[in-house]
Structures are given as C-alpha cells and as structure tokens.
PDB file of C-alpha atoms in Angstrom:
ATOM      1  CA  MET A1025     -15.669  -1.259   4.364  1.00 49.00           C
ATOM      2  CA  ASN A1026     -17.762  -3.513   2.221  1.00 50.00           C
ATOM      3  CA  ARG A1027     -16.229  -6.863   3.166  1.00 52.00           C
ATOM      4  CA  ASP A1028     -17.467  -8.583  -0.004  1.00 78.00           C
ATOM      5  CA  VAL A1029     -15.235  -6.552  -2.334  1.00 87.00           C
ATOM      6  CA  THR A1030     -12.368  -8.684  -3.618  1.00 90.00           C
ATOM      7  CA  VAL A1031      -8.806  -7.767  -4.478  1.00 92.00           C
ATOM      8  CA  GLN A1032      -9.520  -8.609  -8.121  1.00 92.00           C
ATOM      9  CA  GLU A1033     -12.169  -5.871  -8.284  1.00 91.00           C
ATOM     10  CA  VAL A1034      -9.864  -3.043  -7.196  1.00 91.00           C
ATOM     11  CA  MET A1035      -6.345  -4.131  -8.179  1.00 92.00           C
ATOM     12  CA  ASP A1036      -4.391  -2.230 -10.816  1.00 92.00           C
ATOM     13  CA  ARG A1037      -3.737  -4.605 -13.697  1.00 92.00           C
ATOM     14  CA  GLU A1038      -1.073  -2.353 -15.197  1.00 92.00           C
ATOM     15  CA  PHE A1039       2.271  -2.350 -13.430  1.00 93.00           C
ATOM     16  CA  VAL A1040       5.913  -1.624 -14.108  1.00 94.00           C
ATOM     17  CA  ALA A1041       8.020  -4.760 -14.496  1.00 95.00           C
ATOM     18  CA  ALA A1042      11.798  -4.947 -14.580  1.00 95.00           C
ATOM     19  CA  SER A1043      14.508  -7.574 -14.706  1.00 96.00           C
ATOM     20  CA  GLU A1044      17.384  -7.828 -12.249  1.00 95.00           C
ATOM     21  CA  SER A1045      19.867  -6.594 -14.853  1.00 95.00           C
ATOM     22  CA  ASP A1046      17.925  -3.411 -15.718  1.00 96.00           C
ATOM     23  CA  ASN A1047      19.352  -0.078 -14.607  1.00 94.00           C
ATOM     24  CA  ALA A1048      17.674   0.946 -11.348  1.00 92.00           C
ATOM     25  CA  LEU A1049      17.694   4.682 -12.115  1.00 91.00           C
ATOM     26  CA  GLU A1050      16.002   4.134 -15.484  1.00 94.00           C
ATOM     27  CA  THR A1051      13.445   1.876 -13.801  1.00 94.00           C
ATOM     28  CA  VAL A1052      12.641   4.549 -11.203  1.00 93.00           C
ATOM     29  CA  GLU A1053      12.309   7.141 -13.980  1.00 93.00           C
ATOM     30  CA  LEU A1054       9.814   4.807 -15.689  1.00 94.00           C
ATOM     31  CA  MET A1055       7.931   4.365 -12.406  1.00 93.00           C
ATOM     32  CA  ILE A1056       7.679   8.156 -12.079  1.00 93.00           C
ATOM     33  CA  ARG A1057       6.429   8.571 -15.667  1.00 94.00           C
ATOM     34  CA  GLU A1058       3.865   5.807 -15.208  1.00 92.00           C
ATOM     35  CA  GLU A1059       2.949   6.979 -11.672  1.00 90.00           C
ATOM     36  CA  ALA A1060       3.420   3.427 -10.441  1.00 90.00           C
ATOM     37  CA  GLU A1061       5.111   1.957  -7.406  1.00 86.00           C
ATOM     38  CA  PRO A1062       6.608  -0.529  -6.898  1.00 92.00           C
ATOM     39  CA  ALA A1063       8.174  -2.143  -9.935  1.00 94.00           C
ATOM     40  CA  ILE A1064       7.817  -5.914  -9.916  1.00 95.00           C
ATOM     41  CA  VAL A1065      11.159  -7.600 -10.587  1.00 95.00           C
ATOM     42  CA  LEU A1066      10.706 -10.655 -12.795  1.00 94.00           C
ATOM     43  CA  ARG A1067      12.937 -13.573 -13.697  1.00 92.00           C
ATOM     44  CA  GLY A1068      11.129 -14.833 -16.762  1.00 90.00           C
ATOM     45  CA  SER A1069       7.505 -14.502 -15.651  1.00 87.00           C
ATOM     46  CA  GLU A1070       8.177 -15.290 -11.982  1.00 90.00           C
ATOM     47  CA  PRO A1071       8.269 -12.375  -9.500  1.00 92.00           C
ATOM     48  CA  VAL A1072      11.554 -12.455  -7.545  1.00 93.00           C
ATOM     49  CA  GLY A1073      11.442  -9.037  -5.910  1.00 93.00           C
ATOM     50  CA  VAL A1074      10.022  -5.540  -5.828  1.00 94.00           C
ATOM     51  CA  LEU A1075      11.764  -2.218  -6.363  1.00 94.00           C
ATOM     52  CA  SER A1076      10.682   1.093  -4.895  1.00 90.00           C
ATOM     53  CA  ASP A1077      12.280   4.490  -5.298  1.00 87.00           C
ATOM     54  CA  ARG A1078      13.266   4.244  -1.633  1.00 89.00           C
ATOM     55  CA  ASP A1079      15.167   0.993  -2.293  1.00 90.00           C
ATOM     56  CA  VAL A1080      17.316   2.780  -4.873  1.00 90.00           C
ATOM     57  CA  LEU A1081      17.870   5.769  -2.577  1.00 89.00           C
ATOM     58  CA  GLU A1082      19.039   3.494   0.236  1.00 90.00           C
ATOM     59  CA  VAL A1083      21.666   1.833  -1.986  1.00 90.00           C
ATOM     60  CA  VAL A1084      22.885   5.146  -3.381  1.00 87.00           C
ATOM     61  CA  VAL A1085      23.037   6.927  -0.006  1.00 89.00           C
ATOM     62  CA  ASP A1086      24.296   4.031   2.148  1.00 83.00           C
ATOM     63  CA  ASP A1087      26.967   2.854  -0.281  1.00 78.00           C
ATOM     64  CA  ASP A1088      27.778   6.301  -1.737  1.00 79.00           C
ATOM     65  CA  THR A1089      27.245   4.771  -5.175  1.00 83.00           C
ATOM     66  CA  ASN A1090      26.754   6.501  -8.508  1.00 86.00           C
ATOM     67  CA  PRO A1091      23.024   5.990  -9.230  1.00 83.00           C
ATOM     68  CA  THR A1092      23.665   5.331 -12.922  1.00 88.00           C
ATOM     69  CA  THR A1093      25.648   2.175 -12.083  1.00 91.00           C
ATOM     70  CA  VAL A1094      23.061   0.511  -9.812  1.00 91.00           C
ATOM     71  CA  ASN A1095      21.166  -2.478 -11.230  1.00 94.00           C
ATOM     72  CA  VAL A1096      17.652  -3.409 -10.142  1.00 94.00           C
ATOM     73  CA  GLY A1097      18.989  -6.657  -8.637  1.00 94.00           C
ATOM     74  CA  ASP A1098      21.356  -4.661  -6.391  1.00 92.00           C
ATOM     75  CA  ALA A1099      18.583  -2.504  -4.928  1.00 93.00           C
ATOM     76  CA  MET A1100      15.438  -4.657  -4.984  1.00 94.00           C
ATOM     77  CA  THR A1101      13.700  -6.107  -1.960  1.00 92.00           C
ATOM     78  CA  GLU A1102      13.758  -9.859  -2.444  1.00 92.00           C
ATOM     79  CA  SER A1103      10.633 -10.743  -0.508  1.00 88.00           C
ATOM     80  CA  VAL A1104       7.526 -10.297  -2.628  1.00 88.00           C
ATOM     81  CA  PRO A1105       4.380  -9.705  -0.554  1.00 91.00           C
ATOM     82  CA  THR A1106       1.620 -11.450  -2.519  1.00 93.00           C
ATOM     83  CA  ILE A1107      -2.083 -12.144  -2.371  1.00 95.00           C
ATOM     84  CA  THR A1108      -4.446 -14.001  -4.692  1.00 94.00           C
ATOM     85  CA  PRO A1109      -7.279 -12.188  -6.513  1.00 94.00           C
ATOM     86  CA  GLU A1110     -10.151 -13.892  -4.672  1.00 94.00           C
ATOM     87  CA  TYR A1111      -9.160 -12.562  -1.224  1.00 94.00           C
ATOM     88  CA  THR A1112     -11.310  -9.791   0.260  1.00 92.00           C
ATOM     89  CA  LEU A1113     -10.027  -6.293   0.860  1.00 90.00           C
ATOM     90  CA  ALA A1114     -10.232  -6.885   4.610  1.00 90.00           C
ATOM     91  CA  GLU A1115      -7.837  -9.807   4.184  1.00 92.00           C
ATOM     92  CA  ALA A1116      -5.568  -7.683   1.971  1.00 92.00           C
ATOM     93  CA  ARG A1117      -5.625  -4.927   4.587  1.00 92.00           C
ATOM     94  CA  ASP A1118      -4.620  -7.378   7.323  1.00 93.00           C
ATOM     95  CA  ARG A1119      -1.848  -8.868   5.204  1.00 94.00           C
ATOM     96  CA  MET A1120      -0.439  -5.395   4.425  1.00 93.00           C
ATOM     97  CA  ALA A1121      -0.459  -4.509   8.108  1.00 93.00           C
ATOM     98  CA  ALA A1122       1.191  -7.796   9.091  1.00 93.00           C
ATOM     99  CA  ARG A1123       3.939  -7.354   6.468  1.00 91.00           C
ATOM    100  CA  SER A1124       4.308  -3.571   7.086  1.00 90.00           C
ATOM    101  CA  THR A1125       3.932  -2.845   3.386  1.00 91.00           C
ATOM    102  CA  LYS A1126       1.956  -0.376   1.292  1.00 91.00           C
ATOM    103  CA  TRP A1127       1.205  -2.826  -1.527  1.00 92.00           C
ATOM    104  CA  LEU A1128       0.725  -6.457  -2.413  1.00 94.00           C
ATOM    105  CA  VAL A1129       1.487  -8.160  -5.705  1.00 94.00           C
ATOM    106  CA  VAL A1130      -1.665  -9.918  -6.873  1.00 95.00           C
ATOM    107  CA  SER A1131      -0.691 -13.250  -8.327  1.00 92.00           C
ATOM    108  CA  SER A1132      -2.332 -16.439  -9.476  1.00 88.00           C
ATOM    109  CA  GLY A1133      -0.412 -19.430 -10.705  1.00 83.00           C
ATOM    110  CA  GLY A1134       2.941 -17.813  -9.923  1.00 83.00           C
ATOM    111  CA  LYS A1135       2.458 -14.991 -12.449  1.00 89.00           C
ATOM    112  CA  PRO A1136       1.722 -11.403 -11.376  1.00 93.00           C
ATOM    113  CA  ASP A1137      -1.761 -10.194 -12.331  1.00 93.00           C
ATOM    114  CA  GLY A1138      -1.481  -6.715 -10.829  1.00 94.00           C
ATOM    115  CA  ILE A1139      -0.915  -4.707  -7.670  1.00 95.00           C
ATOM    116  CA  VAL A1140      -3.254  -3.687  -4.867  1.00 94.00           C
ATOM    117  CA  THR A1141      -2.165  -0.719  -2.740  1.00 92.00           C
ATOM    118  CA  GLU A1142      -3.219   0.661   0.619  1.00 90.00           C
ATOM    119  CA  HIS A1143      -4.821   3.498  -1.381  1.00 88.00           C
ATOM    120  CA  ASP A1144      -6.981   0.952  -3.233  1.00 87.00           C
ATOM    121  CA  VAL A1145      -8.066  -0.569   0.083  1.00 88.00           C
ATOM    122  CA  LEU A1146      -8.820   2.782   1.727  1.00 87.00           C
ATOM    123  CA  SER A1147     -10.620   4.305  -1.246  1.00 83.00           C
ATOM    124  CA  SER A1148     -12.786   1.227  -1.672  1.00 80.00           C
ATOM    125  CA  SER A1149     -14.003   1.587   1.912  1.00 70.00           C
ATOM    126  CA  THR A1150     -16.339   4.308   0.607  1.00 60.00           C
ATOM    127  CA  ILE A1151     -18.316   1.667  -1.293  1.00 53.00           C
ATOM    128  CA  GLY A1152     -20.315   0.790   1.831  1.00 52.00           C
ATOM    129  CA  THR A1153     -20.930   4.489   2.533  1.00 50.00           C
ATOM    130  CA  GLU A1154     -22.226   5.042  -0.993  1.00 51.00           C
ATOM    131  CA  ILE A1155     -24.616   2.098  -0.614  1.00 50.00           C
ATOM    132  CA  ASP A1156     -25.914   3.529   2.686  1.00 51.00           C
ATOM    133  CA  ALA A1157     -26.419   6.921   1.042  1.00 52.00           C
ATOM    134  CA  ALA A1158     -28.346   5.310  -1.820  1.00 54.00           C
ATOM    135  CA  ASN A1159     -30.565   3.525   0.705  1.00 54.00           C
ATOM    136  CA  GLY A1160     -31.693   6.796   2.259  1.00 53.00           C
ATOM    137  CA  ALA A1161     -29.043   7.589   4.845  1.00 48.00           C
ATOM    138  CA  SER A1162     -27.305  10.885   4.262  1.00 46.00           C
ATOM    139  CA  GLU A1163     -23.593  10.723   3.563  1.00 46.00           C
ATOM    140  CA  GLU A1164     -22.963  12.803   6.685  1.00 46.00           C
ATOM    141  CA  ASP A1165     -24.905  10.275   8.813  1.00 47.00           C
ATOM    142  CA  SER A1166     -22.943   7.423   7.229  1.00 44.00           C
ATOM    143  CA  HIS A1167     -19.655   9.032   8.272  1.00 45.00           C
ATOM    144  CA  LEU A1168     -20.987   9.443  11.818  1.00 41.00           C
ATOM    145  CA  VAL A1169     -21.890   5.764  11.942  1.00 42.00           C
ATOM    146  CA  ASP A1170     -18.484   4.795  10.529  1.00 45.00           C
ATOM    147  CA  ALA A1171     -16.721   7.017  13.083  1.00 41.00           C
ATOM    148  CA  SER A1172     -18.635   5.537  16.021  1.00 38.00           C
ATOM    149  CA  THR A1173     -17.954   2.021  14.767  1.00 42.00           C
ATOM    150  CA  SER A1174     -14.219   2.632  14.466  1.00 43.00           C
ATOM    151  CA  THR A1175     -14.153   4.289  17.904  1.00 40.00           C
ATOM    152  CA  THR A1176     -15.797   1.215  19.382  1.00 40.00           C
ATOM    153  CA  ALA A1177     -13.291  -1.035  17.607  1.00 41.00           C
ATOM    154  CA  SER A1178     -10.330   0.935  18.922  1.00 41.00           C
ATOM    155  CA  ASP A1179     -11.825   1.034  22.429  1.00 42.00           C
ATOM    156  CA  ALA A1180     -11.980  -2.749  22.363  1.00 41.00           C
ATOM    157  CA  GLY A1181      -8.179  -2.732  22.574  1.00 42.00           C
ATOM    158  CA  ALA A1182      -7.341  -3.317  18.937  1.00 40.00           C
ATOM    159  CA  ALA A1183      -9.348  -6.487  18.485  1.00 40.00           C
ATOM    160  CA  GLU A1184      -7.314  -7.432  15.447  1.00 44.00           C
ATOM    161  CA  ALA A1185      -3.693  -6.916  16.408  1.00 47.00           C
ATOM    162  CA  GLY A1186      -1.751  -5.463  13.523  1.00 49.00           C
ATOM    163  CA  GLY A1187      -4.865  -4.389  11.582  1.00 51.00           C
ATOM    164  CA  PHE A1188      -5.579  -0.959  10.173  1.00 50.00           C
ATOM    165  CA  GLU A1189      -8.120  -0.215  12.916  1.00 55.00           C
ATOM    166  CA  ASP A1190      -5.460   1.359  15.123  1.00 62.00           C
ATOM    167  CA  GLN A1191      -3.884   3.359  12.295  1.00 72.00           C
ATOM    168  CA  GLY A1192      -4.554   6.670  10.632  1.00 80.00           C
ATOM    169  CA  ILE A1193      -3.326   8.659   7.659  1.00 84.00           C
ATOM    170  CA  CYS A1194      -0.584  11.255   8.092  1.00 84.00           C
ATOM    171  CA  GLU A1195      -1.868  14.634   6.892  1.00 83.00           C
ATOM    172  CA  LYS A1196       1.514  15.554   5.396  1.00 85.00           C
ATOM    173  CA  CYS A1197       2.821  12.485   3.532  1.00 88.00           C
ATOM    174  CA  GLY A1198      -0.405  10.460   3.300  1.00 84.00           C
ATOM    175  CA  SER A1199       1.093   7.255   4.682  1.00 82.00           C
ATOM    176  CA  LEU A1200      -0.661   4.887   7.039  1.00 83.00           C
ATOM    177  CA  SER A1201       0.774   5.060  10.557  1.00 80.00           C
ATOM    178  CA  ARG A1202       0.052   3.715  14.025  1.00 79.00           C
ATOM    179  CA  ASP A1203       1.956   6.625  15.586  1.00 80.00           C
ATOM    180  CA  LEU A1204       0.108   9.853  14.724  1.00 80.00           C
ATOM    181  CA  SER A1205       0.474  12.942  16.898  1.00 79.00           C
ATOM    182  CA  ALA A1206      -0.927  16.444  16.628  1.00 77.00           C
ATOM    183  CA  PHE A1207       1.827  18.820  15.533  1.00 73.00           C
ATOM    184  CA  ASN A1208       1.158  22.407  14.387  1.00 72.00           C
ATOM    185  CA  GLY A1209      -2.521  21.623  13.874  1.00 74.00           C
ATOM    186  CA  GLN A1210      -1.938  18.461  11.802  1.00 79.00           C
ATOM    187  CA  LEU A1211      -1.873  14.751  12.586  1.00 81.00           C
ATOM    188  CA  LEU A1212       1.631  13.679  11.575  1.00 82.00           C
ATOM    189  CA  CYS A1213       3.557  10.407  11.546  1.00 84.00           C
ATOM    190  CA  ALA A1214       6.931  10.141  13.284  1.00 81.00           C
ATOM    191  CA  ASP A1215       8.841  10.681  10.020  1.00 82.00           C
ATOM    192  CA  CYS A1216       7.033  13.935   9.203  1.00 84.00           C
ATOM    193  CA  ARG A1217       7.342  15.255  12.776  1.00 77.00           C
ATOM    194  CA  ASP A1218      11.119  14.826  12.530  1.00 72.00           C
ATOM    195  CA  ILE A1219      11.390  16.939   9.372  1.00 67.00           C
TER     196      ILE A1219
END
C-alpha cells in the first residue's frame, strides 16, 4: 500500500444522510438505489449515528416489528466511527480494524465530508503496484513481492495487533475476516461457512 495516500484522496464525497425521524425502510431503499452504505444520521449538520441495512434488520427481526413503522433513530448505531481527511490510508485501515467496522465517516470541523470504506482502502493498495509496474517491474513480479512481504509480516506474529495484516477477504461475501477457512474450495468467513 502506498502509505502516502490520504483518506481525502479516496473518500466518497457523496453519501446518504438521514435524520432520526426519517422512516428507516425508506432510508434503506434510498441506500440501495444510491448503492451507498451506511447512511449518516444527522441532527442539524452534526453526525449522531450511522444506519446500515443490517441495523434495520436487527430491529425488525429481534423486536418482531413492522418495518414500515421503524424510524432511523430506533435502528441507528449511535457511535460514529470518524477520521479526518489528512490521515493516511494505513491509519484508516488500523482504525477500521480497531473499531471492527467496514467504514469511517470522514469529518472535519464536526461536519461530515464523506465516507471511506474498507473497499476504498483495499483498492487503493494497488497504487503502489501500478507505480512498480511503471518503473519496469512486471505486475506479476509486483504481486510476488507483495505476497512475500505480507507473509513476512504475518510470520512476525501480527506486528500490528488488530491490523489488516492478519485478515483476508471472504470469497463468498467479500467481507474482511480474521477467521478464513478453506471450505469446498473457497476461503470463507465463519458466517458464510455456517450458511
């Protein structure tokens, strides 16, 4: 990963925002149309929570509630994992791992500027590979170097506890997991193995 890339360079500046009184089902429908997750819950311009489709499902399933009657405030997660735009992607990666989240709200001055996701962090890690390829190394050689580097890092006993170094991507759901196992020829997380 190119450690000089900042959150500001890769964050998505467009995001779904909702208020606590909005209907949760309508908000999730908007998130699906916009292909965005999570929705940032605002009180005025201040973020007070985040809402994912899973948050709404938990309320509906656990409480046996009619989904059309659930408000965003009833289902939202009140803690808002944030980061400022000048942080590097390595720092964003570490913060996501420490908070066990797939995204961070990028904020400066108390107002949300955008969202950075684990996908943004992982896809930007190819920037260093592309630079190596442009400097004469073949892309295949770059991947071999990256693989040997990450093997060395994991052999060192997870030098950065809680970092992404000891995680991989589930081949079924695409989520980042520390607990991948081979199952029917695929590396799967615990959730996908149970299905």
